[in-house]
Coordinates of C-alpha atoms in Angstrom, one line a residue:
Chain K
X1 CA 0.0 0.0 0.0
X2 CA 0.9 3.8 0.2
X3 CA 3.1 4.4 2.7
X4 CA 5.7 7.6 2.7
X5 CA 8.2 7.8 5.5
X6 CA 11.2 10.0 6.8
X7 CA 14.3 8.7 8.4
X8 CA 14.8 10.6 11.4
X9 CA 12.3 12.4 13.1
X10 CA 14.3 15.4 14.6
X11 CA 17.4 17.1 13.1
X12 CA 19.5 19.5 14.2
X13 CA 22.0 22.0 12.4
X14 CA 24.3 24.9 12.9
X15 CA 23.2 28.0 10.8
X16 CA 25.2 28.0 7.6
X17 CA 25.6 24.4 7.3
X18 CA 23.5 22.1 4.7
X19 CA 20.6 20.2 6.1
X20 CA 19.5 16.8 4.3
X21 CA 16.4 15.5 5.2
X22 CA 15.4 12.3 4.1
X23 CA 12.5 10.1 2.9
X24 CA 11.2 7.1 2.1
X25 CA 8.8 5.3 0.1
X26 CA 7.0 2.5 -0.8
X27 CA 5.1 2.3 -3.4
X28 CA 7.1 1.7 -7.2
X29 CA 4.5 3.3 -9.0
X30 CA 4.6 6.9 -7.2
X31 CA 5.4 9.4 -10.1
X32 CA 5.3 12.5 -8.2
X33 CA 6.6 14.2 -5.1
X34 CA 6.3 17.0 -3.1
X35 CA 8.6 18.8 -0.3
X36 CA 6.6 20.9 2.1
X37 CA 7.2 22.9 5.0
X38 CA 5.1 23.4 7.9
X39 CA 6.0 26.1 10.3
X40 CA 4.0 26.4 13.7
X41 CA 0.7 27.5 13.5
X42 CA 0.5 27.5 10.1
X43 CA -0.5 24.6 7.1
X44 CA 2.1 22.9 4.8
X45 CA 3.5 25.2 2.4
X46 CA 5.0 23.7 -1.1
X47 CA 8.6 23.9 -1.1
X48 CA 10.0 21.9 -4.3
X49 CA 8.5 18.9 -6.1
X50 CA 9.8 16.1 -8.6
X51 CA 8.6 13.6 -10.5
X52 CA 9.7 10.2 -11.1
X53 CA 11.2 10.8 -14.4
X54 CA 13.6 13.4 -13.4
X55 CA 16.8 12.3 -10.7
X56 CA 17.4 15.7 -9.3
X57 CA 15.7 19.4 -9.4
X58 CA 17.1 22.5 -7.8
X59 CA 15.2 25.8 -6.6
X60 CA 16.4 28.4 -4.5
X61 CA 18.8 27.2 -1.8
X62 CA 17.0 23.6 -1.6
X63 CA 17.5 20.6 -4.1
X64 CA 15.4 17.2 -4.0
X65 CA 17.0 13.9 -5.2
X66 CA 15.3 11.1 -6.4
X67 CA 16.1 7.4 -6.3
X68 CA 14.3 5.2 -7.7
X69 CA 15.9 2.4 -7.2
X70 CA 16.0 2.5 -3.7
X71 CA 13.0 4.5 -3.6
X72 CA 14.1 7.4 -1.3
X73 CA 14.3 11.1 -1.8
X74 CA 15.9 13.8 -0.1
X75 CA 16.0 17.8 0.7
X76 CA 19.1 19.4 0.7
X77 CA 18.7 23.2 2.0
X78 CA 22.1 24.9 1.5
X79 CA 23.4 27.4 4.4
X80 CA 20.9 26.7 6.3
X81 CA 18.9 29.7 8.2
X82 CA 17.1 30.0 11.2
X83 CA 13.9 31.0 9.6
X84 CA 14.5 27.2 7.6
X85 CA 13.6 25.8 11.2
X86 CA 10.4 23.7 10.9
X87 CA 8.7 20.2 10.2
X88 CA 9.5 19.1 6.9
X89 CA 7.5 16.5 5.1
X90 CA 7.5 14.2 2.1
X91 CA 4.2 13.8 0.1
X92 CA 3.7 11.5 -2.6
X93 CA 0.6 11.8 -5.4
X94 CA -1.1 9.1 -6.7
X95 CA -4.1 10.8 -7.5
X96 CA -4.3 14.3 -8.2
X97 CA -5.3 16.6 -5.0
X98 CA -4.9 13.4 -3.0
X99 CA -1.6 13.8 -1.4
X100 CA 0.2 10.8 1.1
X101 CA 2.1 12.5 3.9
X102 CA 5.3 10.8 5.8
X103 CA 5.3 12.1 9.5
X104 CA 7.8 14.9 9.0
X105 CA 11.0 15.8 9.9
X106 CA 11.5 18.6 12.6
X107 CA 14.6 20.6 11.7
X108 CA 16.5 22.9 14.4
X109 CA 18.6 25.3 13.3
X110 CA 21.4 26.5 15.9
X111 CA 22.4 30.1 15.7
Chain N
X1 CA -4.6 37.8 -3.4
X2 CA -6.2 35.9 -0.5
X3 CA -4.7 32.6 0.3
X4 CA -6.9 29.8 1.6
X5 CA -9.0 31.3 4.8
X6 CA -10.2 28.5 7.4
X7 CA -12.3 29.2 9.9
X8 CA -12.4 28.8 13.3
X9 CA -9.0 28.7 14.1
X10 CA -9.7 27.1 17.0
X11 CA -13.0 24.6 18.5
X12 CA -14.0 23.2 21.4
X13 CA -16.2 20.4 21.8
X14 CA -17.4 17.4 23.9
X15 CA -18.1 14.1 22.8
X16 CA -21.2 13.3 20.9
X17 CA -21.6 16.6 19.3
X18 CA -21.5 17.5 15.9
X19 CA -19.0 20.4 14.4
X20 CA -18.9 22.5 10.9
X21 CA -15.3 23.3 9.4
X22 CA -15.0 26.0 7.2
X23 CA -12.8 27.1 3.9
X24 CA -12.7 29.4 1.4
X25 CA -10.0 28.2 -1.5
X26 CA -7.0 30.2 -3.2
X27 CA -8.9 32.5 -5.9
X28 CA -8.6 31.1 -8.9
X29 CA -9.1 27.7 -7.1
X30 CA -11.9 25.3 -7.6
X31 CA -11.3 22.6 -6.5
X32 CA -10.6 21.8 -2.1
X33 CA -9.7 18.9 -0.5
X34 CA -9.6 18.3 3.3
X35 CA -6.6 17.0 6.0
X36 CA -6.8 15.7 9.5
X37 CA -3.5 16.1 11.2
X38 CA -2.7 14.6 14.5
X39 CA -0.3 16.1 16.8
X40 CA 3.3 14.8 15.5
X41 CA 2.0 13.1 12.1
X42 CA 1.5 14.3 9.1
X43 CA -2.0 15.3 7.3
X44 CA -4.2 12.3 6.6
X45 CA -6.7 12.7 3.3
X46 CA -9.8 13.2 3.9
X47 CA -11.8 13.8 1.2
X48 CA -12.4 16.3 -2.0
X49 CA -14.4 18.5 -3.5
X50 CA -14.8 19.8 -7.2
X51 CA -17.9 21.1 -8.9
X52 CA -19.6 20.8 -5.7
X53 CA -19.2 16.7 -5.6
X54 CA -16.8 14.3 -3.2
X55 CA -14.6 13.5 -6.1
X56 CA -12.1 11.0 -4.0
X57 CA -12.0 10.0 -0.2
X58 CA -9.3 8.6 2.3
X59 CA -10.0 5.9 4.9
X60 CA -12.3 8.0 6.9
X61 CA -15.8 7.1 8.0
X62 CA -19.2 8.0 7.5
X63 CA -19.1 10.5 10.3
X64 CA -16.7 13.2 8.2
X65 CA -18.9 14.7 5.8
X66 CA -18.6 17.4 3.3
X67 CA -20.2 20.2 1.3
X68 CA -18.6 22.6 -1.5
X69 CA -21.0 25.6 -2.7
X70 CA -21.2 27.4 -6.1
X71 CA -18.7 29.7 -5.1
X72 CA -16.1 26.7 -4.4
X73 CA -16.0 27.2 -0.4
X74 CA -16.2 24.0 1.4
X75 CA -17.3 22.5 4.8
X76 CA -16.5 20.0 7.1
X77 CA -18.5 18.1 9.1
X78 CA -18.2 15.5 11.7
X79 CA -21.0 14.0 13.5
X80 CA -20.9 12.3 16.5
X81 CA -17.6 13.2 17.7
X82 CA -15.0 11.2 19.5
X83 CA -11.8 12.1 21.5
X84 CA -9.8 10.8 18.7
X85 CA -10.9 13.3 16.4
X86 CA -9.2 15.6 18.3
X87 CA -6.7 17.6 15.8
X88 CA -5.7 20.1 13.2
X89 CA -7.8 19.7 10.3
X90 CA -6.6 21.2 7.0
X91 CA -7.7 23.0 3.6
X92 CA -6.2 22.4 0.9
X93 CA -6.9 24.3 -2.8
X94 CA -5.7 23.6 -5.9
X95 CA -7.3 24.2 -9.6
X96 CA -8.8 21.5 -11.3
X97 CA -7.7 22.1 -14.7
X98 CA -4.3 21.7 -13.5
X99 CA -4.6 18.7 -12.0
X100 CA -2.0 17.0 -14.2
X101 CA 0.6 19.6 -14.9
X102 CA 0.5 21.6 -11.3
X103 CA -0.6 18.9 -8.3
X104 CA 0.8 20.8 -5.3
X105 CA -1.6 22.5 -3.0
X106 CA -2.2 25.6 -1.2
X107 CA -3.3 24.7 2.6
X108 CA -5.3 27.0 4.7
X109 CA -3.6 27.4 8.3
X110 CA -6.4 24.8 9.7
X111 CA -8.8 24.5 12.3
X112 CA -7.6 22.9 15.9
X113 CA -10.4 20.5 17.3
X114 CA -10.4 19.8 20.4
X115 CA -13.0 17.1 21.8
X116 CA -13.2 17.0 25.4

């Protein structure tokens, strides 16, 4: 079935370094994914996405990998900030709108 | 440009009762799909909405119950409440047209339930 899952629940950095978060999934036929960031208080908030025929995709200061072979992802933030510090989840469409959530990631960032 | 509004931002209730969630999409947006997220998990799907019909549904039950008007707002219902359904439930918009070429979702700041 649909499952989506992160590595380590907690992870803490010093500001500047690079953060990689990491994720996991199950299902072989996922095509899509989706990084979001939830800050407290607030709802998930798209932060890069990739689908299964690309390996990598970069945006501003984060990258996602994709391997499907092993099927895992991950999010790379480069020099990391305080204002980075948040849950970060994995999401994985199978059906458009209908999104399958890991349990997130909570990411510290040490000033 | 209004994001997605939800509201209350927060509700108390006690078991037994009944509650109504409220959302008003992204504009441009027409179609909105709702979340339950328990403290420390991640949102679970439950259901959504597009030309005012429950186009898809998670592994919720018969209790969660929805609604989406002309103008593409959306409500929540849950009868019948228990202490589990105690959590942050989320909006989520997106546009249908899209569905296949933009798939990520604009999500409301949510309403916390609490059941006592």
């Amino acid at each position: 079935g649909e499952s989506v899952g992160l590595h380590l629940p907690t992870l803490s950095v010093q500001e500047g370094d690079n953060s990689i978060i990491n994720c996991a999934y199950s299902n072989s036929a996922s095509d899509y994914f989706i990084w979001y960031k939830q800050e407290s208080g607030k709802g998930p908030q798209f932060i890069i996405d990739i689908r299964s025929n690309m390996d990598k995709r970069q945006g501003q200061r984060v990258t996602v990998l994709l391997n499907k072979t092993v099927k895992h992802l991950s999010l790379q933030i480069a020099a990391t900030q305080p204002g980075d510090s948040a849950v970060y989840f994995c999401a994985e469409n199978m059906d458009a709108g209908k999104s399958t959530f890991g349990d997130g990631t909570t990411l510290t960032v040490k000033p | 440009d209004a994001g997605v509004t939800q509201s209350p931002t927060h509700l108390i209730k006690t078991r037994g009762q009944q509650v109504t969630l409220r959302c008003s999409p992204k504009s441009g947006h027409d179609t909105v799909s709702w979340y339950q997220q328990a403290l420390g998990q991640g949102p679970q799907f439950i259901f959504q909405y597009y030309e005012e019909e429950e186009r898809q549904r998670g592994n919720f039950p018969d209790r969660f119950s929805g609604h989406q008007f002309p103008n593409y707002s959306s409500e929540l219902n849950v009868n019948a409440l228990l202490l589990g359904d105690s959590a942050l439930y989320l909006c989520a918009s997106s546009s249908y047209r899209d569905r296949r070429t933009n798939e990520k979702l604009f999500f409301g700041s949510g309403t916390q339930l609490s059941v006592l």
